[in-house]
Coordinates of C-alpha atoms and ligand atoms in Angstrom, one line a residue:
M1 CA 17.2 -5.8 -22.5
D2 CA 16.0 -9.3 -23.0
G3 CA 13.1 -10.7 -21.0
R4 CA 10.8 -7.8 -21.9
I5 CA 7.1 -8.5 -21.8
P6 CA 5.3 -6.8 -24.7
P7 CA 2.4 -4.4 -24.1
L8 CA -1.1 -5.6 -23.8
G9 CA -2.2 -2.9 -26.2
P10 CA -3.8 0.4 -25.3
G11 CA -5.6 0.5 -22.0
N12 CA -7.1 3.6 -20.4
L13 CA -3.7 5.1 -21.1
E14 CA -3.2 4.7 -24.8
D15 CA 0.1 6.4 -25.6
F16 CA 2.5 7.0 -22.7
T17 CA 4.7 9.5 -24.5
A18 CA 2.0 11.6 -26.0
T19 CA -0.1 11.7 -22.8
S20 CA 2.9 12.5 -20.6
R21 CA 3.7 15.4 -22.9
E22 CA 0.2 16.9 -23.0
F23 CA -1.3 15.9 -19.6
T24 CA -2.3 18.5 -17.0
W25 CA -3.8 17.9 -13.6
A26 CA -6.3 20.7 -14.2
S27 CA -7.8 18.5 -17.0
V28 CA -9.0 16.1 -14.3
D29 CA -10.9 18.8 -12.3
R30 CA -14.0 18.7 -14.4
E31 CA -14.6 15.0 -13.6
F32 CA -15.5 16.0 -10.0
A33 CA -18.8 17.4 -8.9
W34 CA -17.1 20.2 -7.0
S35 CA -16.1 21.7 -10.4
A36 CA -19.9 22.2 -11.0
G37 CA -20.4 23.8 -7.6
G38 CA -20.6 20.8 -5.2
S39 CA -18.8 20.5 -1.9
Y40 CA -15.1 19.9 -2.1
N41 CA -15.0 16.7 -0.1
V42 CA -13.7 13.2 -0.9
A43 CA -16.9 11.6 0.5
A44 CA -19.1 13.7 -1.8
E45 CA -17.1 12.5 -4.8
A46 CA -16.6 8.9 -3.8
I47 CA -20.2 8.2 -2.8
D48 CA -22.8 11.0 -2.9
R49 CA -22.3 12.0 -6.5
H50 CA -23.1 8.4 -7.6
A51 CA -26.2 8.2 -5.3
Q52 CA -27.7 11.1 -7.3
N53 CA -27.5 9.4 -10.7
W54 CA -28.2 6.0 -12.2
R55 CA -25.6 4.4 -10.0
R56 CA -27.8 4.8 -7.0
N57 CA -28.7 1.1 -7.1
K58 CA -25.3 -0.1 -8.2
I59 CA -23.3 -2.2 -5.8
A60 CA -20.5 -0.1 -4.2
L61 CA -19.2 -2.8 -2.0
Y62 CA -19.3 -6.6 -1.8
S63 CA -18.0 -7.3 1.6
V64 CA -17.0 -10.9 2.0
Q65 CA -16.9 -11.9 5.7
A66 CA -14.4 -14.3 7.1
G67 CA -17.0 -17.1 7.0
G68 CA -17.8 -16.5 3.4
E69 CA -21.1 -14.6 3.9
V70 CA -21.4 -11.5 1.6
R71 CA -22.9 -8.2 2.6
K72 CA -23.7 -5.8 -0.2
L73 CA -24.2 -2.1 -0.2
T74 CA -25.2 0.2 -3.0
F75 CA -24.0 3.7 -3.6
G76 CA -27.4 4.9 -2.5
E77 CA -27.2 3.0 0.8
M78 CA -23.6 4.1 1.3
A79 CA -24.6 7.7 0.9
E80 CA -27.3 7.4 3.5
L81 CA -25.2 5.4 6.0
T82 CA -22.1 7.7 5.7
G83 CA -24.4 10.7 6.1
R84 CA -25.9 9.2 9.2
F85 CA -22.5 8.4 10.6
A86 CA -21.1 11.9 9.8
S87 CA -24.0 13.6 11.5
G88 CA -24.0 11.1 14.4
L89 CA -20.4 11.9 15.0
E90 CA -21.3 15.6 15.2
R91 CA -23.9 14.8 17.7
L92 CA -21.2 13.1 19.8
G93 CA -19.3 16.4 19.7
A94 CA -16.9 15.7 16.9
V95 CA -15.8 18.8 14.9
K96 CA -13.9 19.4 11.7
G97 CA -10.2 18.4 12.1
D98 CA -10.8 15.8 14.9
R99 CA -8.9 12.6 14.5
V100 CA -11.2 9.6 14.6
F101 CA -9.6 6.2 14.5
V102 CA -11.1 3.2 12.8
Y103 CA -9.8 0.0 14.3
L104 CA -11.9 -2.7 12.7
D105 CA -11.7 -5.8 10.6
R106 CA -12.7 -5.4 7.0
K107 CA -16.5 -5.2 7.6
P108 CA -18.9 -2.7 5.8
E109 CA -18.8 -0.5 9.0
L110 CA -15.1 0.1 8.3
Y111 CA -15.9 1.7 4.9
I112 CA -18.9 3.6 6.3
A113 CA -16.8 5.0 9.1
I114 CA -13.9 6.1 7.0
V115 CA -16.0 7.9 4.4
G116 CA -18.4 9.2 7.1
I117 CA -15.5 10.8 9.0
A118 CA -14.3 12.6 5.9
K119 CA -17.8 13.7 5.2
M120 CA -18.1 15.8 8.4
G121 CA -14.6 17.2 7.9
G122 CA -12.9 14.9 10.3
I123 CA -9.5 13.1 9.8
A124 CA -9.9 9.4 9.6
G125 CA -7.2 7.3 11.1
P126 CA -7.6 3.7 9.8
L127 CA -5.5 1.2 11.8
F128 CA -4.9 -2.4 10.8
S129 CA -6.8 -4.7 13.2
A130 CA -3.7 -6.8 13.7
L131 CA -1.9 -4.0 15.5
G132 CA -1.4 -4.6 19.2
P133 CA -2.4 -2.3 22.1
E134 CA 1.0 -0.6 22.3
A135 CA 1.1 0.2 18.6
F136 CA -2.4 1.5 19.0
K137 CA -1.5 3.6 22.0
D138 CA 1.5 5.2 20.3
R139 CA -0.6 6.4 17.4
A140 CA -3.6 7.5 19.4
L141 CA -1.4 9.6 21.7
D142 CA 0.7 10.9 18.8
C143 CA -2.2 12.6 17.0
G144 CA -4.6 12.8 20.0
A145 CA -7.4 10.7 18.5
S146 CA -10.7 11.6 20.4
I147 CA -13.1 9.0 19.0
I148 CA -12.3 5.3 18.3
V149 CA -14.5 3.1 16.1
T150 CA -13.9 -0.5 17.0
S151 CA -15.4 -3.9 17.8
P152 CA -15.9 -5.7 21.1
Y153 CA -13.0 -8.0 20.7
L154 CA -10.6 -5.3 19.6
Y155 CA -11.8 -3.1 22.4
R156 CA -10.9 -5.8 24.9
R157 CA -7.5 -6.1 23.3
L158 CA -7.0 -2.4 24.2
E159 CA -7.8 -3.0 27.9
P160 CA -4.2 -2.9 29.0
V161 CA -3.8 0.6 27.6
L162 CA -7.3 2.1 28.0
D163 CA -6.3 4.3 31.0
D164 CA -3.4 5.8 29.0
L165 CA -5.7 6.9 26.1
V166 CA -6.2 10.3 27.7
N167 CA -7.6 12.1 24.6
V168 CA -10.2 9.5 23.8
K169 CA -13.7 10.6 24.7
R170 CA -15.8 7.9 23.0
F171 CA -15.5 4.3 21.7
I172 CA -18.1 3.6 19.0
I173 CA -18.6 -0.2 19.1
V174 CA -19.7 -2.2 16.1
G175 CA -21.8 -4.9 17.7
D176 CA -22.9 -5.2 21.3
D177 CA -21.3 -3.0 23.9
E178 CA -22.7 -4.8 27.0
G179 CA -20.2 -5.0 29.8
L180 CA -17.7 -2.5 28.2
D181 CA -17.0 0.7 30.2
G182 CA -19.0 3.9 30.2
R183 CA -17.2 5.6 27.3
T184 CA -18.8 3.3 24.7
V185 CA -21.8 3.8 22.4
R186 CA -23.0 1.4 19.7
F187 CA -22.3 2.1 16.1
D188 CA -26.0 1.4 15.3
E189 CA -27.1 4.1 17.8
V190 CA -24.8 6.6 16.1
L191 CA -26.4 5.7 12.8
E192 CA -29.9 6.0 14.2
S193 CA -29.2 9.4 15.6
G194 CA -27.8 10.7 12.3
D195 CA -29.3 12.3 9.3
P196 CA -29.3 10.2 6.1
G197 CA -29.4 13.3 3.9
Y198 CA -26.4 15.0 5.5
Q199 CA -24.5 17.1 3.1
A200 CA -20.7 16.7 3.0
V201 CA -18.9 19.6 4.5
N202 CA -17.1 21.9 2.0
M203 CA -13.4 21.6 2.6
A204 CA -10.3 23.3 1.3
P205 CA -8.2 21.2 -1.1
T206 CA -5.3 21.1 1.4
D207 CA -7.5 20.2 4.5
P208 CA -6.7 16.6 5.6
Y209 CA -9.2 13.8 5.3
I210 CA -7.0 11.0 6.5
I211 CA -3.9 10.3 8.7
H212 CA -2.0 7.2 7.7
Y213 CA 0.8 5.8 9.8
T214 CA 3.7 4.5 7.6
S215 CA 4.7 0.9 7.7
G216 CA 7.7 1.4 10.1
S217 CA 10.2 -0.4 7.8
T218 CA 12.9 2.2 8.5
G219 CA 12.0 3.5 11.9
K220 CA 9.1 4.8 14.0
P221 CA 6.0 5.2 11.9
K222 CA 5.1 8.7 10.8
G223 CA 1.6 10.1 10.9
V224 CA 1.2 11.2 7.3
L225 CA -1.7 13.6 6.4
L226 CA -3.3 13.6 3.0
G227 CA -5.5 16.4 1.8
H228 CA -8.9 16.2 0.0
R229 CA -7.0 17.3 -3.1
A230 CA -5.4 13.9 -3.3
M231 CA -8.6 12.7 -5.0
I232 CA -7.3 14.1 -8.3
Q233 CA -4.3 11.7 -8.4
Q234 CA -6.1 8.8 -6.8
L235 CA -8.6 8.9 -9.6
M236 CA -5.9 9.0 -12.3
G237 CA -3.9 6.3 -10.5
C238 CA -6.9 4.0 -10.7
R239 CA -7.5 4.9 -14.3
Y240 CA -4.0 4.6 -15.6
V241 CA -2.2 2.3 -13.2
A242 CA -5.0 -0.1 -12.4
D243 CA -6.6 0.5 -15.8
L244 CA -9.9 0.6 -14.0
R245 CA -13.2 1.2 -15.8
E246 CA -16.5 1.9 -14.1
D247 CA -18.1 -1.4 -15.1
D248 CA -15.2 -3.4 -13.6
T249 CA -15.3 -5.4 -10.4
Y250 CA -12.2 -4.5 -8.4
W251 CA -10.4 -6.1 -5.5
C252 CA -7.5 -4.5 -3.7
T253 CA -6.1 -6.8 -1.1
A254 CA -4.4 -4.2 1.0
D255 CA -5.9 -3.4 4.3
P256 CA -7.3 0.1 4.6
G257 CA -4.9 0.6 7.5
W258 CA -2.2 1.2 4.8
V259 CA -2.3 3.9 2.2
T260 CA -2.8 1.4 -0.7
G261 CA -5.9 0.1 1.1
T262 CA -7.6 3.6 1.0
S263 CA -6.0 5.5 -1.9
V264 CA -6.5 2.8 -4.5
G265 CA -8.5 0.5 -2.3
I266 CA -11.5 2.7 -1.5
F267 CA -11.5 6.3 -2.7
G268 CA -9.8 6.0 -6.1
P269 CA -12.1 3.2 -7.4
W270 CA -15.1 4.9 -6.0
Y271 CA -14.4 8.1 -7.7
L272 CA -14.7 6.1 -10.9
G273 CA -18.0 4.5 -9.7
T274 CA -16.5 1.0 -9.6
S275 CA -17.8 -1.9 -7.5
L276 CA -15.3 -3.0 -4.8
V277 CA -14.8 -6.5 -3.3
S278 CA -13.3 -6.6 0.2
Y279 CA -12.4 -9.7 2.1
E280 CA -12.3 -9.9 5.8
G281 CA -10.4 -13.1 6.3
R282 CA -6.7 -14.0 6.3
F283 CA -4.6 -15.1 3.4
D284 CA -5.4 -18.4 2.0
A285 CA -4.4 -19.2 -1.6
R286 CA -7.6 -21.2 -2.4
V287 CA -9.9 -18.6 -0.8
W288 CA -8.2 -15.8 -2.7
Y289 CA -8.5 -17.5 -6.1
S290 CA -12.1 -18.4 -5.3
I291 CA -12.9 -14.7 -4.6
I292 CA -11.5 -13.8 -8.1
E293 CA -13.6 -16.5 -9.6
R294 CA -16.8 -15.9 -7.6
F295 CA -17.0 -12.2 -8.1
K296 CA -15.5 -12.3 -11.6
V297 CA -12.9 -9.8 -10.5
N298 CA -11.5 -7.9 -13.5
V299 CA -8.9 -5.8 -11.8
W300 CA -6.8 -7.0 -8.9
F301 CA -4.4 -4.9 -6.9
T302 CA -2.1 -6.8 -4.5
A303 CA 1.5 -6.9 -3.1
P304 CA 4.7 -8.8 -3.6
T305 CA 4.5 -10.7 -0.3
A306 CA 1.0 -12.0 -1.2
L307 CA 2.2 -13.0 -4.7
R308 CA 5.2 -14.8 -3.2
M309 CA 2.8 -16.7 -0.9
L310 CA 0.6 -17.6 -3.9
M311 CA 3.7 -18.9 -5.6
R312 CA 4.6 -21.0 -2.6
A313 CA 1.1 -22.5 -2.6
G314 CA 2.0 -24.2 -5.9
N315 CA 1.2 -23.9 -9.5
D316 CA -1.5 -26.5 -9.6
V317 CA -3.8 -24.7 -7.3
V318 CA -4.3 -21.9 -9.8
K319 CA -5.7 -24.4 -12.3
E320 CA -8.6 -25.3 -10.0
Y321 CA -10.2 -21.8 -10.6
D322 CA -11.7 -19.9 -13.4
L323 CA -9.8 -16.6 -13.4
S324 CA -10.9 -15.7 -17.0
G325 CA -12.5 -12.5 -15.9
L326 CA -9.2 -11.1 -14.7
R327 CA -8.0 -8.3 -17.1
H328 CA -5.4 -6.4 -15.1
V329 CA -3.1 -7.1 -12.2
C330 CA -1.1 -4.6 -10.1
S331 CA 1.4 -4.9 -7.3
A332 CA 2.8 -2.2 -5.0
G333 CA 4.4 -1.7 -1.6
E334 CA 7.7 -3.6 -2.1
P335 CA 10.0 -4.4 -4.9
L336 CA 8.5 -7.0 -7.2
N337 CA 11.1 -9.7 -8.0
P338 CA 11.5 -10.6 -11.7
E339 CA 10.9 -14.2 -10.7
V340 CA 7.4 -13.2 -9.5
V341 CA 6.7 -11.3 -12.7
R342 CA 7.6 -14.4 -14.7
W343 CA 5.5 -16.5 -12.5
G344 CA 2.6 -14.2 -13.2
L345 CA 3.1 -14.6 -16.9
D346 CA 3.6 -18.4 -16.9
V347 CA 1.2 -19.5 -14.2
L348 CA -1.4 -16.8 -13.8
G349 CA -1.2 -16.0 -17.5
R350 CA -1.2 -12.2 -16.7
R351 CA 1.3 -9.4 -16.7
I352 CA 1.8 -8.0 -13.2
H353 CA 2.1 -4.2 -13.2
D354 CA 4.5 -3.1 -10.5
N355 CA 4.1 0.5 -9.3
W356 CA 6.0 2.6 -6.8
W357 CA 4.7 5.0 -4.3
Q358 CA 4.7 5.8 -0.6
T359 CA 2.3 6.8 2.2
E360 CA 3.8 10.3 1.7
T361 CA 3.0 10.4 -2.0
G362 CA -0.6 9.5 -1.4
A363 CA -1.1 7.8 -4.8
P364 CA 0.9 5.9 -7.4
C365 CA 3.8 7.9 -8.9
I366 CA 5.8 5.5 -11.0
S367 CA 4.2 2.5 -12.8
N368 CA 4.2 0.0 -15.5
F369 CA 1.3 0.6 -17.9
R370 CA -0.7 -1.7 -20.1
C371 CA 0.5 0.1 -23.2
M372 CA 4.2 -0.3 -22.3
D373 CA 6.8 -3.1 -22.4
I374 CA 7.4 -4.5 -18.9
K375 CA 11.0 -5.0 -18.0
P376 CA 10.8 -7.5 -15.1
G377 CA 12.3 -5.9 -12.0
S378 CA 11.6 -2.4 -13.1
M379 CA 9.0 -0.2 -11.4
G380 CA 8.2 1.4 -14.7
R381 CA 7.9 5.1 -15.6
P382 CA 6.4 8.2 -14.0
I383 CA 2.6 8.5 -14.3
P384 CA 1.6 11.4 -16.6
G385 CA 1.7 14.6 -14.5
V386 CA 4.5 13.3 -12.1
V387 CA 8.1 14.4 -12.6
A388 CA 10.5 11.8 -11.2
A389 CA 14.3 11.9 -11.4
I390 CA 17.4 10.3 -9.9
V391 CA 19.5 13.0 -8.3
D392 CA 22.6 13.4 -6.2
E393 CA 22.9 15.1 -2.8
N394 CA 22.9 18.5 -4.5
G395 CA 19.7 17.8 -6.5
L396 CA 21.5 17.4 -9.8
E397 CA 20.2 14.7 -12.1
V398 CA 22.6 11.9 -12.6
A399 CA 23.2 10.1 -15.9
P400 CA 21.1 7.1 -16.9
G401 CA 22.3 3.9 -15.2
T402 CA 23.8 5.8 -12.3
F403 CA 22.5 5.1 -8.7
G404 CA 21.1 8.0 -6.8
F405 CA 18.2 9.3 -4.8
L406 CA 14.8 8.8 -6.2
A407 CA 13.2 12.3 -6.2
L408 CA 9.9 13.8 -7.3
R409 CA 9.1 17.4 -8.3
P410 CA 6.9 18.7 -5.4
G411 CA 3.4 19.7 -6.3
W412 CA 1.8 16.4 -7.5
P413 CA -1.9 16.5 -6.2
S414 CA -1.7 13.7 -3.7
M415 CA 1.5 14.8 -2.0
M416 CA 1.2 14.7 1.8
I417 CA 0.3 18.0 3.4
G418 CA 2.2 17.3 6.6
I419 CA 3.4 14.9 9.2
W420 CA 1.4 15.1 12.4
R421 CA 3.1 17.4 14.9
N422 CA 6.5 16.8 13.2
T423 CA 7.3 19.7 11.0
P424 CA 11.1 19.1 11.1
K425 CA 10.5 15.6 9.7
F426 CA 8.2 16.9 7.0
K427 CA 10.8 19.5 6.0
E428 CA 13.5 16.9 5.7
Y429 CA 11.9 15.5 2.6
F430 CA 12.4 18.9 0.9
D431 CA 16.0 19.5 2.1
V432 CA 17.4 19.3 -1.4
P433 CA 16.1 22.5 -3.3
G434 CA 13.5 21.8 -5.9
W435 CA 12.9 18.2 -5.0
Y436 CA 11.0 15.8 -2.7
I437 CA 13.5 13.2 -1.7
S438 CA 11.8 9.8 -1.2
G439 CA 14.4 8.1 0.9
D440 CA 14.7 5.3 -1.7
Q441 CA 17.7 4.7 -4.0
A442 CA 17.2 3.8 -7.6
Y443 CA 18.5 4.4 -11.1
R444 CA 16.9 5.2 -14.4
D445 CA 17.8 3.4 -17.6
E446 CA 18.2 4.8 -21.1
D447 CA 14.5 4.2 -21.9
G448 CA 13.3 6.1 -18.8
Y449 CA 12.4 3.1 -16.7
F450 CA 13.1 3.3 -13.0
W451 CA 14.9 0.4 -11.1
F452 CA 14.6 0.2 -7.3
L453 CA 17.8 -0.5 -5.4
G454 CA 16.7 -0.2 -1.8
R455 CA 16.0 2.2 1.0
A456 CA 18.8 4.7 1.3
D457 CA 19.8 3.0 4.6
D458 CA 19.7 -0.5 3.1
V459 CA 22.1 0.1 0.3
I460 CA 25.2 -2.1 0.8
K461 CA 28.7 -0.7 0.2
T462 CA 31.0 -3.6 -0.5
S463 CA 34.5 -3.5 -2.0
G464 CA 34.0 0.1 -3.1
E465 CA 30.7 -0.8 -5.0
R466 CA 27.2 0.1 -4.1
L467 CA 24.7 -2.6 -4.2
G468 CA 21.0 -2.8 -3.6
P469 CA 19.7 -5.7 -1.5
F470 CA 16.7 -6.2 -3.9
E471 CA 18.9 -7.4 -6.7
V472 CA 20.6 -10.0 -4.6
E473 CA 17.2 -11.1 -3.0
S474 CA 15.7 -11.5 -6.5
A475 CA 18.6 -13.7 -7.7
L476 CA 18.3 -15.8 -4.5
I477 CA 14.6 -16.6 -4.9
E478 CA 15.3 -17.9 -8.4
H479 CA 17.0 -20.9 -6.7
P480 CA 14.4 -23.6 -6.4
A481 CA 15.1 -24.2 -2.7
V482 CA 14.6 -20.6 -1.7
A483 CA 11.2 -19.2 -0.6
E484 CA 12.2 -15.7 0.5
A485 CA 15.4 -13.8 1.2
G486 CA 16.4 -10.7 3.1
V487 CA 19.9 -9.3 2.3
I488 CA 21.9 -6.8 4.3
G489 CA 25.4 -5.4 4.5
K490 CA 27.4 -6.8 7.4
P491 CA 30.2 -4.6 8.6
D492 CA 33.6 -6.0 7.5
E493 CA 37.1 -4.6 8.0
L494 CA 38.4 -5.5 4.7
R495 CA 35.5 -4.8 2.4
G496 CA 33.5 -2.2 4.3
E497 CA 30.5 -4.4 4.2
I498 CA 29.9 -7.9 3.0
V499 CA 26.7 -9.2 1.6
K500 CA 24.8 -11.4 4.1
A501 CA 21.6 -13.3 3.1
F502 CA 18.9 -14.6 5.4
I503 CA 17.0 -17.2 3.7
T504 CA 13.7 -19.1 4.3
L505 CA 13.5 -22.4 2.4
R506 CA 10.6 -23.9 0.5
P507 CA 8.6 -26.6 2.3
G508 CA 10.4 -29.9 2.5
V509 CA 13.9 -28.5 1.7
V510 CA 16.5 -29.6 4.2
P511 CA 19.1 -27.0 5.2
S512 CA 22.8 -28.0 4.8
E513 CA 26.2 -26.5 4.3
R514 CA 26.2 -28.0 0.8
L515 CA 23.0 -26.2 0.0
K516 CA 24.6 -22.9 1.1
A517 CA 27.5 -23.6 -1.3
E518 CA 25.1 -24.4 -4.1
I519 CA 23.1 -21.3 -3.6
T520 CA 26.3 -19.2 -3.5
V521 CA 27.4 -20.6 -6.8
F522 CA 24.0 -20.1 -8.3
V523 CA 24.0 -16.4 -7.4
K524 CA 27.6 -15.9 -8.5
T525 CA 26.7 -16.8 -12.0
R526 CA 23.9 -14.3 -12.1
L527 CA 25.3 -11.2 -10.5
A528 CA 28.3 -8.9 -10.5
Y529 CA 31.4 -10.6 -8.9
Y530 CA 31.0 -8.6 -5.6
A531 CA 27.3 -9.2 -5.2
Y532 CA 27.1 -12.8 -4.1
P533 CA 26.4 -13.4 -0.4
R534 CA 29.6 -14.3 1.4
E535 CA 27.4 -15.4 4.3
I536 CA 24.1 -17.3 4.2
E537 CA 22.0 -18.0 7.2
F538 CA 18.9 -20.2 7.0
V539 CA 16.0 -18.9 9.1
E540 CA 12.5 -20.1 9.9
T541 CA 10.9 -16.7 9.1
L542 CA 12.0 -13.2 8.1
P543 CA 11.0 -10.3 10.2
K544 CA 8.3 -8.4 8.5
T545 CA 6.1 -5.3 9.1
R546 CA 2.4 -5.8 9.7
S547 CA 1.9 -4.8 6.1
G548 CA 4.2 -7.7 5.0
K549 CA 7.4 -6.0 4.2
I550 CA 10.8 -7.5 5.0
M551 CA 12.4 -5.4 7.8
R552 CA 16.1 -5.4 6.8
R553 CA 17.0 -3.0 9.7
V554 CA 15.9 -5.8 12.1
L555 CA 18.1 -8.3 10.3
K556 CA 21.0 -5.9 10.5
A557 CA 20.4 -5.2 14.2
M558 CA 20.4 -8.9 14.9
E559 CA 23.6 -9.3 13.0
T560 CA 25.5 -6.4 14.6
G561 CA 24.0 -6.6 18.1
Q562 CA 22.7 -3.0 17.8
P563 CA 19.3 -2.0 19.2
P564 CA 16.7 -2.7 16.5
G565 CA 14.7 0.5 17.1
D566 CA 10.9 0.7 17.1
L567 CA 9.5 -2.8 16.9
T568 CA 5.8 -2.1 17.4
M569 CA 5.3 -2.7 13.7
L570 CA 7.0 -6.1 13.7
D571 CA 4.5 -8.8 12.7
E572 CA 4.3 -11.4 15.6
Ligands
LIG601 P1 8.5 3.7 7.0 O1 8.4 5.0 6.2 O2 7.8 3.9 8.3 O3 9.9 3.3 7.2 P2 7.6 2.3 4.7 O4 8.5 3.2 3.9 O5 7.7 0.8 4.4 O6 7.8 2.5 6.2 P3 5.3 2.9 3.2 O7 5.0 4.3 3.0 O8 4.1 1.9 3.4 O9 6.1 2.8 4.5 O10 6.1 2.3 2.0 C1 6.8 3.0 1.0 C2 8.0 2.4 0.6 O11 7.8 1.0 0.1 C3 8.8 3.0 -0.5 O12 9.6 4.1 0.0 C4 9.6 1.9 -1.0 O13 10.8 1.7 -0.3 C5 8.7 0.7 -0.9 N1 8.0 0.5 -2.1 C6 6.7 0.7 -2.4 N2 6.4 0.3 -3.7 C7 7.5 -0.2 -4.2 C8 7.8 -0.8 -5.5 N3 6.9 -0.9 -6.4 N4 9.1 -1.2 -5.6 C9 10.0 -1.0 -4.7 N5 9.8 -0.5 -3.5 C10 8.5 -0.1 -3.2
LIG602 MG1 8.9 5.2 4.2

């Protein structure tokens, strides 16, 4: 295939084929303190272990506040603060297995709370601070959260639903809790009451440390439980996928409310003893570039939506900043359009390493690696230790180039251990014997690279062909007038479905029928004859989840007049 981007040379992963052949998960065990008799606990490995060696005074976290002020915490300080928080929680009556929600902006307390909860054997439930009260309530009632860590303004936002939160015993408030109701206690008081030398509770590998609600792209968000054992794959994901080394400065832009924000945003890098940068504020191209410059970020983990926004901000903006420290760039969460990969190369001067995984997989499973060619538009190959395949409905592997279900061989270390109070849903993933069925459709090429087509529900059946929306969207955004595109199958008597595209235009572009015709011709010359959109609609914005993913089911519902389903995850 043309358009390949050659390898950057060996990274932490030197030889994909040889390592994939020889690798065993057991070989990673000895990197953890538990293998030498320590507690089996993600908090002990992410923080306490480092506080007991020369990394004690190393910065664990640079927390950039919305106003630009920076708060720094060392591994030693983190160990004491998370210990205090863990034992303070116990004093409030929390016990192993309790669900404790963390509903905060990206401040140091967010990190202290998540790790502290895991340390005492609790299940942390990080919730993105942009969620509204109804979305919060759904989740709190679903898993019966008993303690909520939040801030005064977010607490006030919850006021309309406070009476409904019947399981909640305490709100721990970061800041001043004056004037809030009797169920509150200040975060600082909890810390003061706690023991800085608290030892992490010894857990079983399959005990959960976190509950993450999925993004809600396809339906009602599911409460996915990840076990302490996930640490094994999160460490390897950071090492091989993010090419992270311990002396790097690392910035993952995902909010800890999503799996990316904790698996490769907090725990994975801390297992490696890396310094993290976190940014509290909203997206702003100049601020983002300036963070990379100011902290000399070496490894940057972000998402397609963010990259498309940076593209939209213009190519000249990049030139104002010194990004020379940046060694490695990753993207996950949504398909990464080839156009964005090429922009990365031309404008950022970096390869962008797309990788595929899900809340349910707990860590990266398929990825592009430094030592491999990138084929723009492909998610790459399975990480060593993960067996991925394209199968049909009977679990039989299909030939290269054939569409099918993207499946994994169960048993990778970070695989979810359950879905909160929904065993039938959990079992559905394993309906096809021998496989975990991801719900995504894809194909594998002759070289073993995986190519994403779409969610199983989003795949378009037109004129007897099956077509993934991603391919059409990627062709559309290559047109200079197009900023973003969402593509669906619209029911059609003759063709089964026709391809319909919803398009947002770049700033300053005037919509017209002529432009529609021009875009149609543009796509026709790039894709199979049946793949061009027979209908185009210009829209101001595309419906997205709070985590920034295009919600095609909402577009489809708008088009067909069907009920759109659960909308608590719709952004705005
Ligand atoms: P829900 O499960 O609630 O419908 P969701 O699937 O969007 O929401 P997540 O677990 O956050 O929730 O996202 C996982 C999904 O994101 C994958 O199943 C896949 O569809 C998509 N995805 C993630 N990374 C990639 C990638 N690199 N390329 C293509 N798609 C990706
Ligand atoms: Mg999903």
